[in-house]
Amino acid sequence: MPLSHTSIKIAHGDTHTATIAWYEKALAPLGYKKAMVFMDGAIVGYSDANDKTDWWVSAAKEGESPVASHHAFSAENKAAVDAFYKAGLEAGGKDNGAPGPRPMYGPTYYAAFVLDPAGNNIEAVTYSAE
């Protein structure tokens, strides 16, 4: 059965606000948009092109230390991977691996990596030859 949804916790305050804004811009080339907001913006859900809200960002509780993690989003093709990378950097993310083939992960693995404002390693990947 496929994964239903996943969420990450971001430090409360300015980092959370910056990260919410970053995801709105960086995930747009992959068909994602902000879809749900709860608890005055402390929890935000993003939906894919099929309106499935499967990516959640929440503010950590006071005194809680979130841990940086790695998450990969599927991209339709190489152009979408490239667009994600560009949008992620323009939105204030940091380069963690320019778009390109990653033959160590498979013959058609093409990906880009950007660190979000909270330090999470966010990847867009396609297995498409185009």
XYZ file of C-alpha atoms in Angstrom:
130
model
C 0.000 0.000 0.000
C 1.393 3.476 -0.816
C 2.365 5.971 1.848
C -0.569 8.154 2.935
C 1.304 11.202 4.196
C 4.375 12.374 6.065
C 5.253 15.363 8.206
C 8.289 17.173 9.503
C 8.716 19.400 12.533
C 10.397 22.765 12.228
C 11.676 24.988 15.044
C 8.957 27.346 16.263
C 9.122 31.015 15.193
C 10.929 32.639 12.273
C 12.413 29.377 10.974
C 8.929 27.835 10.796
C 7.536 30.874 8.963
C 10.427 30.908 6.475
C 10.150 27.164 5.892
C 6.394 27.343 5.202
C 7.022 30.062 2.598
C 9.898 28.057 1.110
C 7.803 24.915 0.560
C 5.050 26.911 -1.112
C 7.542 28.131 -3.744
C 9.909 25.163 -4.018
C 7.215 22.506 -4.422
C 5.135 24.437 -6.984
C 7.106 23.006 -9.956
C 6.213 19.526 -8.683
C 2.487 20.339 -8.650
C 2.166 20.991 -4.907
C 0.233 23.829 -3.275
C -0.670 24.868 0.260
C -3.971 23.109 0.957
C -4.708 23.091 4.704
C -3.741 25.244 7.669
C -4.468 24.387 11.302
C -3.720 25.922 14.693
C -3.097 29.452 13.390
C -0.500 28.253 10.890
C 1.434 25.947 13.221
C 0.456 23.004 10.988
C 0.360 23.360 7.201
C -0.515 20.678 4.657
C 0.466 20.692 0.985
C -1.419 18.779 -1.681
C -0.147 17.312 -4.920
C -1.653 17.743 -8.394
C -4.286 15.124 -7.471
C -5.362 17.168 -4.411
C -3.953 14.561 -2.023
C -2.615 16.376 1.039
C 0.406 14.238 1.793
C 3.151 16.647 2.927
C 2.793 18.336 6.319
C 4.990 20.868 8.097
C 4.377 21.596 11.766
C 5.963 23.832 14.368
C 7.851 22.022 17.111
C 6.570 22.517 20.629
C 8.375 24.975 22.861
C 11.654 23.364 23.965
C 11.400 20.520 21.422
C 14.420 20.105 19.128
C 13.487 18.993 15.614
C 15.969 16.793 13.741
C 16.917 17.488 10.120
C 15.890 14.754 7.705
C 15.855 13.770 4.029
C 12.701 13.563 1.899
C 12.396 12.885 -1.840
C 9.514 14.048 -4.025
C 8.737 12.341 -7.331
C 9.074 14.548 -10.393
C 7.465 13.838 -13.752
C 10.660 14.444 -15.730
C 14.108 16.079 -15.689
C 12.640 19.511 -16.457
C 10.538 19.305 -13.281
C 13.630 18.337 -11.249
C 15.499 21.314 -12.726
C 12.549 23.653 -11.990
C 12.332 22.412 -8.380
C 16.041 23.077 -7.872
C 15.798 26.595 -9.322
C 12.655 27.437 -7.327
C 14.168 26.033 -4.136
C 17.284 28.189 -4.444
C 15.311 31.292 -5.443
C 13.091 30.797 -2.382
C 16.145 30.872 -0.099
C 17.171 27.217 0.048
C 20.795 26.090 -0.104
C 22.334 23.895 -2.780
C 22.957 20.340 -1.630
C 23.398 18.740 -5.067
C 22.720 20.289 -8.476
C 20.381 18.523 -10.916
C 21.994 15.604 -12.660
C 22.248 11.853 -13.029
C 23.036 9.786 -9.954
C 24.105 6.459 -11.524
C 25.020 5.038 -8.114
C 21.258 4.990 -7.355
C 20.161 3.542 -10.707
C 20.698 3.928 -14.458
C 17.958 6.558 -14.954
C 18.058 8.222 -11.504
C 18.095 12.011 -12.037
C 17.800 14.234 -8.983
C 18.490 17.563 -7.307
C 18.907 18.336 -3.608
C 18.139 21.588 -1.764
C 18.320 22.303 1.970
C 15.168 24.022 3.232
C 15.489 26.933 5.716
C 15.377 24.450 8.608
C 18.216 22.324 7.187
C 16.165 19.405 5.821
C 17.584 17.791 2.678
C 14.758 17.952 0.126
C 15.144 16.053 -3.126
C 13.240 15.946 -6.397
C 13.842 12.761 -8.394
C 12.721 11.234 -11.664
C 13.437 7.877 -13.234
C 12.276 9.146 -16.628
C 14.762 9.145 -19.497
C 13.385 12.504 -20.679
